[in-house]
Every structure is written in structure tokens, then in C-alpha cells.
Coordinates of C-alpha atoms in Angstrom, one line a residue:
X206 CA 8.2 2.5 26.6
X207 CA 8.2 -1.1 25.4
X208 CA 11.3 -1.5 23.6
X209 CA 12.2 -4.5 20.8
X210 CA 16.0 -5.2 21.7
X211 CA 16.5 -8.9 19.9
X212 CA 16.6 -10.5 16.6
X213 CA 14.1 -12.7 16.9
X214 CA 11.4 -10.7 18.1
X215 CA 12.8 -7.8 15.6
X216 CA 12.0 -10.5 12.7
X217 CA 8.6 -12.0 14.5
X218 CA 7.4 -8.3 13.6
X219 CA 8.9 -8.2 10.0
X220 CA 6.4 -11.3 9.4
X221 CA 3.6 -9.9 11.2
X222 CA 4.1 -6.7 9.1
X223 CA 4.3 -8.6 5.8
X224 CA 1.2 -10.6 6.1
X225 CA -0.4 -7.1 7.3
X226 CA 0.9 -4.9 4.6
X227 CA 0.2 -7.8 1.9
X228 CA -3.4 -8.1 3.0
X229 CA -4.8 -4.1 3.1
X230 CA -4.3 -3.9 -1.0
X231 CA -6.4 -6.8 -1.5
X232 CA -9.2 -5.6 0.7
X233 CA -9.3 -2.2 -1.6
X234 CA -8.8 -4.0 -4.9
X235 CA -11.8 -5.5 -4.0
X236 CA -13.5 -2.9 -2.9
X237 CA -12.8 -1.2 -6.7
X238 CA -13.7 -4.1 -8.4
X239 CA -17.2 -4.2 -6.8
X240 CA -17.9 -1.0 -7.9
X241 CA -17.1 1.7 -4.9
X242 CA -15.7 4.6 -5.5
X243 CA -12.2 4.9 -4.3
X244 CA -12.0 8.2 -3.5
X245 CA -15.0 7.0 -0.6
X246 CA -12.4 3.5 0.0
X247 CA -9.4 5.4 1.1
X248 CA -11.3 8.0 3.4
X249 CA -12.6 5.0 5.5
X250 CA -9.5 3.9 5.5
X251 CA -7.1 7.0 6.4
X252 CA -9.6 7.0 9.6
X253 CA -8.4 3.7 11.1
X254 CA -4.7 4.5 9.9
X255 CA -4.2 6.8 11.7
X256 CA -6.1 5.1 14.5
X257 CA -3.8 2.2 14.5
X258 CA -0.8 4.9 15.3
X259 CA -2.7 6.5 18.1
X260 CA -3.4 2.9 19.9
X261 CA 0.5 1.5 19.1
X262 CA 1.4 5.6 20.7
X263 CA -0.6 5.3 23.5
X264 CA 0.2 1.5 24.5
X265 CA 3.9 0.5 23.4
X266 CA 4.4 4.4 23.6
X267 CA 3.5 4.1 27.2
X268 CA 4.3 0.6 28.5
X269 CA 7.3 0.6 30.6
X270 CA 9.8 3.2 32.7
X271 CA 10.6 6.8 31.0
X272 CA 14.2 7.9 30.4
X273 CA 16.3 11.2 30.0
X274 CA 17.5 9.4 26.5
X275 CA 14.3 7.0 25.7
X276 CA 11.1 9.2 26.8
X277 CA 7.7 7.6 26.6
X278 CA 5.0 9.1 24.2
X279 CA 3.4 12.0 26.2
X280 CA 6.6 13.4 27.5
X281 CA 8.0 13.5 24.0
X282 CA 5.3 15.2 22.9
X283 CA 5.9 18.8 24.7
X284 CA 9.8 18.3 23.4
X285 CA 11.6 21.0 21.3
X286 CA 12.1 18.2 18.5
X287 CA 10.5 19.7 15.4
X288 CA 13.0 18.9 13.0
X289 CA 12.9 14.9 13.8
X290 CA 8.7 15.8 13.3
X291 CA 9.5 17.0 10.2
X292 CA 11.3 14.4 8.9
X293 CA 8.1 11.9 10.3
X294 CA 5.5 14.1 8.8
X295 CA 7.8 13.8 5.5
X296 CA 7.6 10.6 5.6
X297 CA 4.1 10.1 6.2
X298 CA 3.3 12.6 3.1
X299 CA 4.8 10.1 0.0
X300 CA 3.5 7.3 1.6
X301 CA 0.2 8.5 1.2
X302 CA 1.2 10.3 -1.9
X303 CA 2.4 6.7 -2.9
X304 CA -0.5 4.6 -1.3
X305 CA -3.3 7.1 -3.2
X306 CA -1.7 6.4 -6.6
X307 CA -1.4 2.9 -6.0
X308 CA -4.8 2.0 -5.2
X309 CA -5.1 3.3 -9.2
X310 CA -2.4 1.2 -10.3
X311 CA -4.2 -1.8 -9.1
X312 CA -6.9 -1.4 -11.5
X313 CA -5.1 -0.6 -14.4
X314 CA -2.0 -2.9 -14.2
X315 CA -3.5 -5.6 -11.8
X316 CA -2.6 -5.6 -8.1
X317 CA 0.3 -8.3 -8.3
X318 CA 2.2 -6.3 -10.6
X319 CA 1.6 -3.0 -9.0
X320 CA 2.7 -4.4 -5.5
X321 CA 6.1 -6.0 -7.4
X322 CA 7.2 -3.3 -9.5
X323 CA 6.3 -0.2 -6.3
X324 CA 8.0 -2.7 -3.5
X325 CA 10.7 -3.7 -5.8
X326 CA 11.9 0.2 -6.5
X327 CA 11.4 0.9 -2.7
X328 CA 13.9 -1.5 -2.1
X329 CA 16.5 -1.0 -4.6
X330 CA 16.2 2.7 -3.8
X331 CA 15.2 3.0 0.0
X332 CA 17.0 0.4 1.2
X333 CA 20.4 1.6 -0.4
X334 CA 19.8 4.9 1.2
X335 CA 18.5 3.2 4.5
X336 CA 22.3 0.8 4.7
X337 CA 24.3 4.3 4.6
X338 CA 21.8 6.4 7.1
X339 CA 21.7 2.9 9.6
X340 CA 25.9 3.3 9.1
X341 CA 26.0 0.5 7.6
X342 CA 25.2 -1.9 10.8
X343 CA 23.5 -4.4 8.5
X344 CA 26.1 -6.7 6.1
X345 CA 26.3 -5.8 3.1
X346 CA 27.9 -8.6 1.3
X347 CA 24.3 -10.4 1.9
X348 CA 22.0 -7.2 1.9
X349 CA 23.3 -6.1 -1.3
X350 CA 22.7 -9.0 -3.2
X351 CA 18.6 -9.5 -1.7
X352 CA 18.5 -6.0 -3.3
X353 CA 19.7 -7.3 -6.3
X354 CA 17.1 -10.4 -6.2
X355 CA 14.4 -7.5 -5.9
X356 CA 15.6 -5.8 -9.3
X357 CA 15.2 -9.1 -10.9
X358 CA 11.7 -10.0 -9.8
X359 CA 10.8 -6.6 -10.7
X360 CA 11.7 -7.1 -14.4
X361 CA 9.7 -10.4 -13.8
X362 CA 7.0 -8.6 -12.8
X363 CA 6.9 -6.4 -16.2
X364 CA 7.2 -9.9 -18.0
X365 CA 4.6 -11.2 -16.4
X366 CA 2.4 -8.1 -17.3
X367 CA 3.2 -8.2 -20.4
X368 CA 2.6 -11.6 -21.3
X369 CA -0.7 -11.6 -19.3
X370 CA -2.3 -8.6 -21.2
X371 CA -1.6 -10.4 -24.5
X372 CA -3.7 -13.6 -23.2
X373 CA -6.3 -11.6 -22.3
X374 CA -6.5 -9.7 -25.7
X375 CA -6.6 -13.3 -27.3
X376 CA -9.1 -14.0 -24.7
X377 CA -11.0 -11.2 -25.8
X378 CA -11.1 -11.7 -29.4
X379 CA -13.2 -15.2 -28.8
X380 CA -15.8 -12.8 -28.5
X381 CA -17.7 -11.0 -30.4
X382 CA -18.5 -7.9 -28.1
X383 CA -14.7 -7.8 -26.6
X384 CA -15.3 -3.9 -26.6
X385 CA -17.8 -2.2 -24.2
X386 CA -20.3 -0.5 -26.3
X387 CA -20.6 3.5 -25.7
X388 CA -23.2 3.2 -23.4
X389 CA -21.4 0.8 -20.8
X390 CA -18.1 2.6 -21.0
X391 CA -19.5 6.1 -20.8
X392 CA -22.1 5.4 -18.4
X393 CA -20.2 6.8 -15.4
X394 CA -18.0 8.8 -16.7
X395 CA -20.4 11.0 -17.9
X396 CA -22.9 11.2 -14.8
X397 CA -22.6 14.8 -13.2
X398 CA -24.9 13.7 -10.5
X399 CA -23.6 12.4 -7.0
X400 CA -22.3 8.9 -6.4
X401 CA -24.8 7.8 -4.3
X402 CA -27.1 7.5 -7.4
X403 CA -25.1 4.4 -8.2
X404 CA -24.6 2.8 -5.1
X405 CA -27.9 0.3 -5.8
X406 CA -26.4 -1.1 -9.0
X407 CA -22.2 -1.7 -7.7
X408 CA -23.0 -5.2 -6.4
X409 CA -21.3 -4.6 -3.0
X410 CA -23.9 -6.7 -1.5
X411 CA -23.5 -10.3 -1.0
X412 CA -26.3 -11.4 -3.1
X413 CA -24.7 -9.6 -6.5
X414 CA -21.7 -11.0 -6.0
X415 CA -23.1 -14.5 -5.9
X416 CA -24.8 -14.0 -9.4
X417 CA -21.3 -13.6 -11.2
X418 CA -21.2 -17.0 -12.8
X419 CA -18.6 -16.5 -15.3
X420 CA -15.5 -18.1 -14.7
X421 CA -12.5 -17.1 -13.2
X422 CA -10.0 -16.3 -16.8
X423 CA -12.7 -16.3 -19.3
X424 CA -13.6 -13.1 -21.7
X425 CA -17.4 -13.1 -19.9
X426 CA -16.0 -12.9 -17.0
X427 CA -12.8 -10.0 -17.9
X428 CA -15.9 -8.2 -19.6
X429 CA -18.5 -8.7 -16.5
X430 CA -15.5 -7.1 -14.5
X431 CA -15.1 -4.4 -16.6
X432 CA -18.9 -3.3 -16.1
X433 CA -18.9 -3.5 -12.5
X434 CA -16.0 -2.0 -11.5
X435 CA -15.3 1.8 -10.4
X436 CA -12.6 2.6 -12.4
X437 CA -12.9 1.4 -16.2
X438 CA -9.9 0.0 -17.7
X439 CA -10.5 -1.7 -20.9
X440 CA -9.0 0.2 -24.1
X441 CA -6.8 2.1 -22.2
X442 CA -3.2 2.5 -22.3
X443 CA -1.2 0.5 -20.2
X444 CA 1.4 3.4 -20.2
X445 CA -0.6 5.2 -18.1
X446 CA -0.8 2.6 -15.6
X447 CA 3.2 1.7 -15.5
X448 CA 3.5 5.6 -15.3
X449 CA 1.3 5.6 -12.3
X450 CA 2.9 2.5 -10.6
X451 CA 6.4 4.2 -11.2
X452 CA 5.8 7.1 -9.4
X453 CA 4.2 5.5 -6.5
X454 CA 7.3 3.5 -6.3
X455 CA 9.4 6.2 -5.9
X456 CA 7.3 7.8 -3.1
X457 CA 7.2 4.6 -1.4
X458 CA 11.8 4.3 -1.7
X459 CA 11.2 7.5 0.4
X460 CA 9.0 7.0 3.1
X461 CA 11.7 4.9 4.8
X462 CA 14.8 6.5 5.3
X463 CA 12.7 10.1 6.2
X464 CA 11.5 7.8 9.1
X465 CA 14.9 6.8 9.6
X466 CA 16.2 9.8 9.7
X467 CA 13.1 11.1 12.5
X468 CA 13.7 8.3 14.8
X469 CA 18.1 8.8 14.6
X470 CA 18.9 12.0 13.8
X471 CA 22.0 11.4 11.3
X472 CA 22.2 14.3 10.1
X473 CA 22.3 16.1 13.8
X474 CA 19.3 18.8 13.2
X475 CA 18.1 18.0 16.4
X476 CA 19.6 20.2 19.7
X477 CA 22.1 19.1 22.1
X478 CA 20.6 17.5 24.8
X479 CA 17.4 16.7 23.0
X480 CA 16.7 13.1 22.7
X481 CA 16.0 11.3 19.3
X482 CA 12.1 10.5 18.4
X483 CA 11.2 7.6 20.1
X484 CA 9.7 5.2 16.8
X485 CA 6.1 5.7 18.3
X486 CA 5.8 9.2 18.6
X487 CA 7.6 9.4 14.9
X488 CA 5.1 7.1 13.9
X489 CA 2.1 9.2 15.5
X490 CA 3.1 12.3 13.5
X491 CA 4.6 10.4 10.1
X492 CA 0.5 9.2 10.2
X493 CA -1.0 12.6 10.9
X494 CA 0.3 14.2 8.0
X495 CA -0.3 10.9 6.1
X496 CA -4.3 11.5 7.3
X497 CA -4.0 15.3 6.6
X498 CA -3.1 15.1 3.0
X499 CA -5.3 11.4 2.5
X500 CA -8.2 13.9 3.0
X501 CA -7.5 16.9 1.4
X502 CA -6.9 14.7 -1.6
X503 CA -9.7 12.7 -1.9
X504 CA -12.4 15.1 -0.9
X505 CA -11.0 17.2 -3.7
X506 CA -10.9 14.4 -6.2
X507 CA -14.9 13.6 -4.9
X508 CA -16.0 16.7 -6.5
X509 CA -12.9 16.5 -9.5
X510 CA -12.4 13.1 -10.1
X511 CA -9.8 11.2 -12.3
X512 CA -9.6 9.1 -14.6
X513 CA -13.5 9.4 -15.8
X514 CA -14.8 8.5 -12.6
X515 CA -18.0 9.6 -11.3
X516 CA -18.4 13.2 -9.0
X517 CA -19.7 12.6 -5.6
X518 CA -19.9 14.4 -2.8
X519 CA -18.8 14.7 0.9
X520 CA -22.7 14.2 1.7
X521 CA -22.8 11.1 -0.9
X522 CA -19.4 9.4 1.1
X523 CA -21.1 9.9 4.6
X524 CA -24.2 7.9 2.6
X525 CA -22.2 4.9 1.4
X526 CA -21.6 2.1 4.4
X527 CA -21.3 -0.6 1.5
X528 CA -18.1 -2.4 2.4
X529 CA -17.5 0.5 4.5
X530 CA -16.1 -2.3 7.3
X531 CA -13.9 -3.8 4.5
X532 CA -12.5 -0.5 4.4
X533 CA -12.0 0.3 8.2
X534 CA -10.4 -3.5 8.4
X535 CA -7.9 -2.2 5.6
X536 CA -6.6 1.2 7.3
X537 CA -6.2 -1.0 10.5
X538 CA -4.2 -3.1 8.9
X539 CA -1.7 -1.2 7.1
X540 CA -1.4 1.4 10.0
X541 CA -0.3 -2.1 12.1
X542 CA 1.9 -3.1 9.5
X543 CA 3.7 0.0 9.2
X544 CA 3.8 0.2 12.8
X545 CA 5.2 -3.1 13.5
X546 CA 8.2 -2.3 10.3
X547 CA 9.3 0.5 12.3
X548 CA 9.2 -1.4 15.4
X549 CA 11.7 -4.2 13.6
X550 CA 13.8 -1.2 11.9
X551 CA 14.6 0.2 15.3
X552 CA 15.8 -2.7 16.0
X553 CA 17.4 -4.5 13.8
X554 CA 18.1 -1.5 11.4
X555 CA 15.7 -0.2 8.6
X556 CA 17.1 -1.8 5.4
X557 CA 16.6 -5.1 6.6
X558 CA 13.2 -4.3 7.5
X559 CA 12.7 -3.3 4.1
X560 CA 12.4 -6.8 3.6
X561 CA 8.4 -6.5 4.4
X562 CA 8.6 -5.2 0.4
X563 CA 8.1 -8.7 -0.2
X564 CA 4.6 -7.9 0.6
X565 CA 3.3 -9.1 -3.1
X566 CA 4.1 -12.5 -2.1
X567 CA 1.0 -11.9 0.4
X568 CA -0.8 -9.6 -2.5
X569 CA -0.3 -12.2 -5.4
X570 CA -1.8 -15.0 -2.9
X571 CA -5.0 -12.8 -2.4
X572 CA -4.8 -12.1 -6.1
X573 CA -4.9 -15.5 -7.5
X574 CA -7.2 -16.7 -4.8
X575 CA -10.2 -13.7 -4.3
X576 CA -9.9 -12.5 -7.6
X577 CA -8.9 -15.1 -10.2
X578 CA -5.7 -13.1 -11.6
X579 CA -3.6 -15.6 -14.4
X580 CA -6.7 -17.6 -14.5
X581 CA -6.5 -19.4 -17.8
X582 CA -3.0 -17.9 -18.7
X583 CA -0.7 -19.4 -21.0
X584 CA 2.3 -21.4 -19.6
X585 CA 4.5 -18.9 -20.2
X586 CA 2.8 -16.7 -18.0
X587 CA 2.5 -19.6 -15.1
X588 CA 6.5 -19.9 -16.3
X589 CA 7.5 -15.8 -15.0
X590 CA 4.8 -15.7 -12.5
X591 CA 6.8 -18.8 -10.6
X592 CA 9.9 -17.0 -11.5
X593 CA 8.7 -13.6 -10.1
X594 CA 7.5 -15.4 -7.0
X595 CA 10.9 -17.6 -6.3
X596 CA 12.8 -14.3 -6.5
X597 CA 10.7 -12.7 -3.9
X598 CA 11.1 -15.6 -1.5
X599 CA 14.8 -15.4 -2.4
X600 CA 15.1 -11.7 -1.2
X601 CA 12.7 -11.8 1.7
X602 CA 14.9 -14.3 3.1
X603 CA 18.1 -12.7 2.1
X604 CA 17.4 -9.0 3.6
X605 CA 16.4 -10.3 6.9
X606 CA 19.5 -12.4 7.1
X607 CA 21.1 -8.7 6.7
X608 CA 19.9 -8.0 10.0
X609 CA 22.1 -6.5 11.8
X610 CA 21.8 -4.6 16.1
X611 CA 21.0 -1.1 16.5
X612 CA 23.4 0.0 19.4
X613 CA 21.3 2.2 22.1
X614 CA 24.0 3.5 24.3

């Protein structure tokens, strides 16, 4: 089993995992806002997820000698260490209760926002918990204070919301048709038929996509936006959003220290002479149940959707392969990222590897660049955005300089 024993390479993976886990959001924000259904989005991705944790299981899990105290991946398997899977499969279960509710928060609250306000709570709440399970190995007279950088962007972040939605209103008031007619904002909605129906008219295809000429920031193009996306946000309450966001920020504080708690057994559930879960066969079973209850949940919501969207159909998804490989790239991508966190945590202790929640540094980039967010914004909105940004930077830095070393004796 391939073991990460030093700083540096514990932080190499932190970075890899950033860019990773700041990347797959983008890929299904995109996704939405061409018009594909999410519910089809996040079944294509849970596939190559859990993928990811069967490749990392069968390669790190597998590289290298097997010890009484350190077993590699298949000999852990047959192991009477169900309450450490527990924990795992625990785990896995709020991130994908966390990750579903997201990729909803993204289109209602904008997906820089989303990824500050969710990362920012699973920081100030996971990786306090994550300092006391790790007994305390990381320093807390610097982590403490990168949590407290992470509350501050996180009240940036609201700022920022705030005073973007109010340009675009003004935005939206140059026009004379800022509100979609009943037609447009009812067409789906109201569509008992399957998905599939639609498919020709989302614009996945390269072609649509180059006939958007309005610009990036203008009302034409927040109104374009509007009529081809999946989910339809304009005239809705932005409570419902924030409430959304909230609670996928408090599955995401969680996700952590169960995995934590699988992988070193603080609270001694485990039998004598039974070693801990090694952090690739926690990893295995923390994405199993994520996959499990990914697809209960959105085959369910094909046939009762939320949030007025269309019903489809397990029949319709199988039919749908547009921006199907954006989707693949996405799960592959997160399930690395993850992967690669828990790799660092073992290492270097999982509350400085918490520091990946500066993930919307990544997500903002990908924002502003593939999808024109604070186009056109007033400069106080430039002014909280930089703010929001410099605090993130600021607690990145700060939480990895927490680091601390996991003793393996």
C-alpha cells in the first residue's frame, strides 16, 4: 500500500485536489445552463465517482508490501471492521446529500457564491471538529485563525450576492420584457411528457452555443440564459436558494470528520487487534454509499422532479449522450479530488486538508471566465468579489501552514 509520509507531498495533493474539486462544479453548471436536465448530469457523474475510488483502491490500495497494522485493499476487505465502514459509508451519504443539493444552489444563487458560502461552513464546522478528532496534531494558534479568515469570506460571499442580484434587477429594468412571459416560463414545467422531447431544442451542441451573441452582463443575455437553461430561476426567491446552499453546507462540515473517524478509530468501536481502515478502502466504501443513494435519488426525482423541472424517464436518461462526456469528466474529477484530500489528511491530519475548501477560488475562475458571472457589475460588486477572493487566498494559505504529522506507530 503506497503510503504519503511527508509534508510536501501531503500538500502537492491538497493542490492537486483543489484544482480537481474547483473544476467538477463548473463542468455541471454548465451542463444546467445549456439546458440538461440535472437529474440525467449527476447519474453520469456518480458512475465515474465511484470509478475514480475503485482505480485509486485497486492501485495505491495495492502498490507496495502488506502489514499486520497497514493491510493493502483486498486483505482489508474480508476484515471484521464494519463499524470503521460505517463511519465511511456515513460519510459518503451527506456528501452526496450535500453535492445533490448543491448542483441546485448553483443555478439559483450562482455557482461562486454557492461554492463560498457550502466550503466556508464546512470549514468553520468540520474542520473544528476535525482539530479535536486529529488530537489536535495540527497548531492551532495558526489553524484557528484560517478558520476565522473562512467565516469572513463567507459573509463576503452573501455581500457579493447581494449586491450582484441588485445589478442585475437594474439590468433588467433597461428592458422592456425583463419578465419571461407565461409561455417561456411554464413551458417545461408544465410538460408531462419525457425529457427526451426537449433534448433537440437545449443547445448542448456546439453550433447553438455559437449563436448566443448577447454579451456577457447584459439583460439579453441574463434573459437568453434564462430560456435555455434546465432549471428556471428568474422571479424566484432567493431564500430558497440560500436555504438550499445552507443545508448543503452542513452536509458537506460532515463528510470529513465521519471519514476521519473511519480511517482512526477515535472513538475505539473497532476490536482489539483489528487494524484501522486503511484511507483507500474507507474511501472505496465512503463512495459506494455516495453512488447508492446518488441513484436512488435522482431516478426518483426523474419521474418527481423539483423545482418545476421537466419528468423524464430512466429510458429518456439512457437516450441523452448530449454532454454526457462533460459529465463522465466531472465524476472523475471530483472522485480524484476527494481521493487525493484524504490521501493529504492521512497525512498531514484532516483539518489542514480542509484547506481544499478554498475550492471557489478554482470555481469563481471558471465562473467569470466560461460563464460571464459579475460581467458588467457595479464597482462595489468588483470591490467584495476582490475582498471575498483575498480572504480565500488568505485561509488556503493559512490552514495548510497548520499542517501538522500523523504519527503511525
Amino acid at each position: 500500500m503506497y503510503v504519503v509520509t511527508d509534508k510536501g507531498g501531503a500538500i502537492a495533493l491538497m493542490f492537486a485536489a483543489l484544482f480537481f474539486l474547483g473544476t467538477w462544479p463548473a463542468i455541471l453548471t454548465m451542463l444546467e445552463r445549456r439546458g440538461r436536465l440535472p437529474q440525467h448530469t449527476y447519474l453520469d457523474y456518480s458512475i465515474t465517482n465511484l470509478l475514480a475510488a475503485v482505480v485509486i483502491a485497486l492501485t495505491f490500495g495495492q502498490i507496495g508490501g502488506d502489514s499486520p497494522d497497514m493491510p493493502n485493499f483486498f486483505t482489508q476487505l474480508s476484515q471484521d471492521n464494519w463499524p470503521s465502514v460505517l463511519f465511511a459509508m456515513a460519510g459518503g451519504v451527506v456528501l452526496s446529500l450535500g453535492n445533490l443539493c448543491t448542483q441546485y444552489g448553483w443555478a439559483f444563487v450562482g455557482l461562486s457564491v454557492t461554492q463560498v458560502i457550502s466550503s466556508s461552513l464546512t470549514v468553520v464546522i468540520g474542520t473544528t471538529m476535525n482539530y479535536f478528532l486529529d488530537d489536535r496534531i495540527n497548531r492551532a494558534d495558526i489553524l484557528f485563525p484560517g478558520v476565522a479568515c473562512f467565516l469572513v469570506a463567507v459573509c463576503l460571499g452573501s455581500a457579493v450576492h447581494a449586491s450582484n442580484s441588485a445589478d442585475n434587477r437594474e439590468k433588467l429594468l433597461e428592458v422592456a420584457d425583463f419578465k419571461l412571459d407565461d409561455e417561456d416560463k411554464g413551458d417545461q414545467a408544465t410538460k408531462g411528457g419525457e425529457a427526451e422531447i426537449e433534448f433537440g431544442s437545449y443547445g448542448l451542441d456546439d453550433s447553438s452555443a455559437k449563436q448566443q451573441k448577447a454579451e456577457y452582463g447584459t439583460a439579453q443575455y441574463i434573459l437568453d440564459l434564462e430560456r435555455r437553461r434546465s432549471i428556471k430561476v428568474l422571479g424566484s426567491e432567493t431564500f430558497i436558494g440560500l436555504c438550499i446552499v445552507f443545508f448543503a453546507g452542513l452536509c458537506f462540515s460532515l463528510f470529513s470528520p465521519a471519514f476521519n473517524l473511519a480511517t482512526n478509530d477515535q472513538w475505539r468501536t473497532l476490536k482489539r487487534g483489528v487494524p484501522h481502515l486503511v484511507v483507500y478502502t474507507a474511501f472505496f466504501y465512503f463512495s459506494i454509499s455516495c453512488f447508492v443513494l446518488a441513484v436512488i435519488l435522482n431516478v426518483y426525482f426523474l419521474y418527481r422532479p423539483l423545482l418545476g423541472l421537466p419528468r423524464s424517464s430512466f429510458k429518456a436518461y439512457l437516450r441523452d449522450w448530449n454532454g454526457r462526456h462533460w459529465a463522465l469528466l466531472a465524476g472523475l474529477l471530483c472522485g480524484f479530488g476527494n481521493g487525493f484530500q484524504f490521501m493529504g489528511g492521512q497525512a498531514a491530519g484532516y483539518a489542514a486538508a480542509d484547506a481544499v475548501q478554498a475550492l471557489p477560488l478554482v470555481s469563481t475562475f471558471w465562473g467569470i471566465y466560461l460563464f460571464g458571472e459579475y460581467r458588467k457589475s457595479s464597482k462595489r460588486t468588483y470591490t467584495l468579489l476582490g475582498g471575498m477572493l483575498f480572504m480565500f487566498v488568505v485561509a488556503v494559505a493559512v490552514l495548510m501552514a497548520s499542517s501538522g504529522h500523523r504519527h503511525t506507530s
